[in-house]
Amino acid sequence: MRTSPTLIVTGTPGVGKTSHCELLAQATEFKLLSINQIVKDRGCQDEWDDELQSWIVNDDKASSSLFEDTIEDEAERGGCIIDWHACDLFPRSWIDLVVVLRTNPTLLYDRLVARSYSEKKLQENMDSEIMEVLLEEARNSYDAEIVIELQSDNAEDIENNVERMEAWIEHWKSNVSTNDT
């Protein structure tokens, strides 16, 4: 039985996933699983897309590589935070909380422009945020009671969100220990 939960922090690029995850991992001493980094480290990309200015992830290669001894063991053990722009890849049984970060579209646009995103990549990500694609994906993939949406427009939001996630983790742990007795 797990004594700590597993969380996914997801959202459109530019909403602050990595900032949230790094702060939460530091505060909780949970293991941070950056799927982007794991994909890079394990060579799960097929080719470079010039128009999107990004690597194309080989889903089959990534799925088998990600689940083999990297994420499966960690997620089932608990005490980890998964940082990824999608969440439907992970089985429900592994996940205790899905945090979908959202950002005001005007702010997000400015952040993506500052990253020098191509027009196509910029538009694709803006459409995703405005149409709530990742929020819907989370709601369709997990039970409603474990999916939360948090606003991430500024440093104060990040701080408040991390505190909220820390409180949720403590509540989860107290429920687990109460149920064990």
mmCIF file of C-alpha atoms in Angstrom:
data_model
loop_
_atom_site.group_PDB
_atom_site.id
_atom_site.type_symbol
_atom_site.label_atom_id
_atom_site.label_comp_id
_atom_site.label_asym_id
_atom_site.label_seq_id
_atom_site.Cartn_x
_atom_site.Cartn_y
_atom_site.Cartn_z
ATOM 1 C CA MET A 1 0.000 0.000 0.000
ATOM 2 C CA ARG A 2 1.256 3.453 -0.903
ATOM 3 C CA THR A 3 1.965 5.953 1.824
ATOM 4 C CA SER A 4 2.279 8.929 -0.568
ATOM 5 C CA PRO A 5 0.213 9.883 -3.620
ATOM 6 C CA THR A 6 1.221 10.223 -7.251
ATOM 7 C CA LEU A 7 0.272 13.457 -9.014
ATOM 8 C CA ILE A 8 0.250 14.605 -12.617
ATOM 9 C CA VAL A 9 0.705 18.310 -13.330
ATOM 10 C CA THR A 10 -0.385 19.003 -16.883
ATOM 11 C CA GLY A 11 -1.320 21.891 -19.141
ATOM 12 C CA THR A 12 -0.480 23.668 -22.354
ATOM 13 C CA PRO A 13 3.181 24.608 -22.836
ATOM 14 C CA GLY A 14 3.868 27.911 -21.087
ATOM 15 C CA VAL A 15 1.391 27.559 -18.201
ATOM 16 C CA GLY A 16 4.094 26.891 -15.619
ATOM 17 C CA LYS A 17 4.102 23.103 -15.220
ATOM 18 C CA THR A 18 7.818 22.808 -14.606
ATOM 19 C CA SER A 19 7.895 25.738 -12.168
ATOM 20 C CA HIS A 20 5.040 24.223 -10.169
ATOM 21 C CA CYS A 21 6.556 20.732 -10.232
ATOM 22 C CA GLU A 22 10.025 21.835 -9.186
ATOM 23 C CA LEU A 23 8.690 23.867 -6.254
ATOM 24 C CA LEU A 24 6.328 21.104 -5.166
ATOM 25 C CA ALA A 25 9.053 18.452 -5.398
ATOM 26 C CA GLN A 26 11.359 20.633 -3.311
ATOM 27 C CA ALA A 27 8.670 21.265 -0.691
ATOM 28 C CA THR A 28 7.511 17.650 -0.429
ATOM 29 C CA GLU A 29 10.695 15.748 -1.310
ATOM 30 C CA PHE A 30 8.631 13.840 -3.889
ATOM 31 C CA LYS A 31 10.443 12.515 -6.944
ATOM 32 C CA LEU A 32 9.927 14.664 -10.023
ATOM 33 C CA LEU A 33 9.395 12.711 -13.242
ATOM 34 C CA SER A 34 9.833 15.085 -16.178
ATOM 35 C CA ILE A 35 8.488 13.110 -19.105
ATOM 36 C CA ASN A 36 10.127 15.513 -21.582
ATOM 37 C CA GLN A 37 13.507 14.726 -20.056
ATOM 38 C CA ILE A 38 12.862 10.984 -19.939
ATOM 39 C CA VAL A 39 11.815 11.026 -23.617
ATOM 40 C CA LYS A 40 15.023 12.878 -24.525
ATOM 41 C CA ASP A 41 17.243 10.673 -22.366
ATOM 42 C CA ARG A 42 15.781 7.490 -23.810
ATOM 43 C CA GLY A 43 15.795 8.630 -27.446
ATOM 44 C CA CYS A 44 12.052 8.295 -27.930
ATOM 45 C CA GLN A 45 11.893 10.921 -30.688
ATOM 46 C CA ASP A 46 11.477 10.100 -34.364
ATOM 47 C CA GLU A 47 12.415 13.251 -36.186
ATOM 48 C CA TRP A 48 12.618 17.022 -35.947
ATOM 49 C CA ASP A 49 9.587 18.991 -37.197
ATOM 50 C CA ASP A 50 10.878 22.262 -38.671
ATOM 51 C CA GLU A 51 7.454 23.862 -38.796
ATOM 52 C CA LEU A 52 6.638 23.122 -35.137
ATOM 53 C CA GLN A 53 10.275 23.515 -34.070
ATOM 54 C CA SER A 54 10.111 20.408 -31.930
ATOM 55 C CA TRP A 55 10.886 16.717 -31.893
ATOM 56 C CA ILE A 56 8.149 14.286 -32.857
ATOM 57 C CA VAL A 57 7.749 11.735 -30.076
ATOM 58 C CA ASN A 58 7.415 8.114 -31.158
ATOM 59 C CA ASP A 59 4.399 7.144 -29.029
ATOM 60 C CA ASP A 60 5.074 3.403 -29.218
ATOM 61 C CA LYS A 61 8.718 3.790 -28.280
ATOM 62 C CA ALA A 62 7.898 6.324 -25.572
ATOM 63 C CA SER A 63 5.133 4.214 -24.059
ATOM 64 C CA SER A 64 7.248 1.101 -23.724
ATOM 65 C CA SER A 65 10.346 3.018 -22.616
ATOM 66 C CA LEU A 66 8.462 5.230 -20.182
ATOM 67 C CA PHE A 67 6.601 2.411 -18.537
ATOM 68 C CA GLU A 68 9.504 0.002 -18.351
ATOM 69 C CA ASP A 69 11.033 0.426 -14.917
ATOM 70 C CA THR A 70 10.937 4.237 -15.005
ATOM 71 C CA ILE A 71 7.465 5.479 -14.374
ATOM 72 C CA GLU A 72 5.510 2.366 -13.537
ATOM 73 C CA ASP A 73 7.571 1.520 -10.452
ATOM 74 C CA GLU A 74 7.693 5.132 -9.276
ATOM 75 C CA ALA A 75 3.979 5.815 -9.808
ATOM 76 C CA GLU A 76 2.883 2.594 -8.150
ATOM 77 C CA ARG A 77 5.176 3.280 -5.193
ATOM 78 C CA GLY A 78 3.821 6.824 -4.829
ATOM 79 C CA GLY A 79 5.574 9.980 -3.776
ATOM 80 C CA CYS A 80 6.133 11.285 -7.278
ATOM 81 C CA ILE A 81 5.054 14.179 -9.450
ATOM 82 C CA ILE A 82 4.667 13.645 -13.191
ATOM 83 C CA ASP A 83 5.350 16.733 -15.327
ATOM 84 C CA TRP A 84 3.893 16.279 -18.819
ATOM 85 C CA HIS A 85 1.725 18.156 -21.287
ATOM 86 C CA ALA A 86 -0.710 15.245 -21.524
ATOM 87 C CA CYS A 87 -2.150 12.878 -18.972
ATOM 88 C CA ASP A 88 -4.164 10.195 -20.754
ATOM 89 C CA LEU A 89 -1.049 8.033 -21.131
ATOM 90 C CA PHE A 90 -1.070 6.979 -17.474
ATOM 91 C CA PRO A 91 -3.391 4.316 -16.005
ATOM 92 C CA ARG A 92 -6.011 5.545 -13.539
ATOM 93 C CA SER A 93 -4.742 3.151 -10.891
ATOM 94 C CA TRP A 94 -1.421 5.013 -10.679
ATOM 95 C CA ILE A 95 -2.773 8.529 -10.270
ATOM 96 C CA ASP A 96 -4.252 10.154 -7.191
ATOM 97 C CA LEU A 97 -4.495 13.771 -8.370
ATOM 98 C CA VAL A 98 -4.463 15.433 -11.799
ATOM 99 C CA VAL A 99 -3.684 19.149 -11.735
ATOM 100 C CA VAL A 100 -4.506 20.982 -14.954
ATOM 101 C CA LEU A 101 -2.846 24.391 -15.039
ATOM 102 C CA ARG A 102 -4.549 27.153 -17.009
ATOM 103 C CA THR A 103 -3.311 30.592 -18.001
ATOM 104 C CA ASN A 104 -5.052 33.684 -19.305
ATOM 105 C CA PRO A 105 -4.699 33.423 -23.109
ATOM 106 C CA THR A 106 -3.186 36.908 -23.439
ATOM 107 C CA LEU A 107 -0.483 36.060 -20.908
ATOM 108 C CA LEU A 108 0.090 32.662 -22.485
ATOM 109 C CA TYR A 109 0.480 34.235 -25.925
ATOM 110 C CA ASP A 110 3.167 36.565 -24.581
ATOM 111 C CA ARG A 111 4.995 33.673 -22.903
ATOM 112 C CA LEU A 112 4.978 31.583 -26.080
ATOM 113 C CA VAL A 113 6.148 34.512 -28.210
ATOM 114 C CA ALA A 114 9.004 35.032 -25.732
ATOM 115 C CA ARG A 115 9.950 31.381 -26.347
ATOM 116 C CA SER A 116 10.168 32.174 -30.083
ATOM 117 C CA TYR A 117 7.515 29.642 -31.029
ATOM 118 C CA SER A 118 6.756 29.421 -34.747
ATOM 119 C CA GLU A 119 3.400 30.793 -35.846
ATOM 120 C CA LYS A 120 2.005 27.276 -36.311
ATOM 121 C CA LYS A 121 3.238 26.056 -32.925
ATOM 122 C CA LEU A 122 1.991 29.238 -31.266
ATOM 123 C CA GLN A 123 -1.464 28.871 -32.823
ATOM 124 C CA GLU A 124 -1.682 25.163 -32.010
ATOM 125 C CA ASN A 125 -0.906 25.790 -28.338
ATOM 126 C CA MET A 126 -3.206 28.807 -28.089
ATOM 127 C CA ASP A 127 -6.062 26.808 -29.621
ATOM 128 C CA SER A 128 -5.401 24.010 -27.145
ATOM 129 C CA GLU A 129 -5.589 26.393 -24.183
ATOM 130 C CA ILE A 130 -8.651 28.302 -25.391
ATOM 131 C CA MET A 131 -10.539 25.115 -26.281
ATOM 132 C CA GLU A 132 -9.586 23.512 -22.925
ATOM 133 C CA VAL A 133 -8.184 20.457 -24.728
ATOM 134 C CA LEU A 134 -5.999 19.235 -21.858
ATOM 135 C CA LEU A 135 -8.672 19.885 -19.244
ATOM 136 C CA GLU A 136 -11.136 17.796 -21.254
ATOM 137 C CA GLU A 137 -8.526 15.085 -21.743
ATOM 138 C CA ALA A 138 -8.026 14.916 -17.980
ATOM 139 C CA ARG A 139 -11.767 14.836 -17.311
ATOM 140 C CA ASN A 140 -12.237 12.079 -19.881
ATOM 141 C CA SER A 141 -9.331 10.008 -18.566
ATOM 142 C CA TYR A 142 -9.785 10.212 -14.784
ATOM 143 C CA ASP A 143 -12.561 10.358 -12.212
ATOM 144 C CA ALA A 144 -13.909 13.885 -11.751
ATOM 145 C CA GLU A 145 -13.017 14.028 -8.051
ATOM 146 C CA ILE A 146 -9.276 13.759 -8.732
ATOM 147 C CA VAL A 147 -9.091 16.378 -11.514
ATOM 148 C CA ILE A 148 -8.565 19.982 -10.451
ATOM 149 C CA GLU A 149 -8.053 23.095 -12.536
ATOM 150 C CA LEU A 150 -5.743 25.813 -11.187
ATOM 151 C CA GLN A 151 -5.050 29.249 -12.604
ATOM 152 C CA SER A 152 -1.380 30.037 -13.265
ATOM 153 C CA ASP A 153 -1.017 33.645 -14.363
ATOM 154 C CA ASN A 154 1.742 34.899 -12.052
ATOM 155 C CA ALA A 155 4.205 34.052 -9.286
ATOM 156 C CA GLU A 156 1.543 34.493 -6.596
ATOM 157 C CA ASP A 157 -0.671 31.916 -8.339
ATOM 158 C CA ILE A 158 2.228 29.467 -8.484
ATOM 159 C CA GLU A 159 2.954 29.923 -4.779
ATOM 160 C CA ASN A 160 -0.723 29.515 -3.850
ATOM 161 C CA ASN A 161 -1.124 26.484 -6.110
ATOM 162 C CA VAL A 162 1.916 24.749 -4.651
ATOM 163 C CA GLU A 163 0.595 25.393 -1.128
ATOM 164 C CA ARG A 164 -2.776 23.997 -2.158
ATOM 165 C CA MET A 165 -1.163 20.856 -3.600
ATOM 166 C CA GLU A 166 0.945 20.440 -0.450
ATOM 167 C CA ALA A 167 -2.223 20.647 1.668
ATOM 168 C CA TRP A 168 -3.930 18.112 -0.585
ATOM 169 C CA ILE A 169 -0.969 15.720 -0.185
ATOM 170 C CA GLU A 170 -1.103 16.024 3.607
ATOM 171 C CA HIS A 171 -4.859 15.407 3.557
ATOM 172 C CA TRP A 172 -4.355 12.348 1.320
ATOM 173 C CA LYS A 173 -1.695 10.974 3.666
ATOM 174 C CA SER A 174 -3.889 11.490 6.742
ATOM 175 C CA ASN A 175 -6.774 9.687 5.017
ATOM 176 C CA VAL A 176 -4.514 6.765 4.130
ATOM 177 C CA SER A 177 -3.185 6.462 7.682
ATOM 178 C CA THR A 178 -6.724 6.753 9.118
ATOM 179 C CA ASN A 179 -7.967 4.019 6.758
ATOM 180 C CA ASP A 180 -5.082 1.747 7.810
ATOM 181 C CA THR A 181 -6.107 1.796 11.452
#
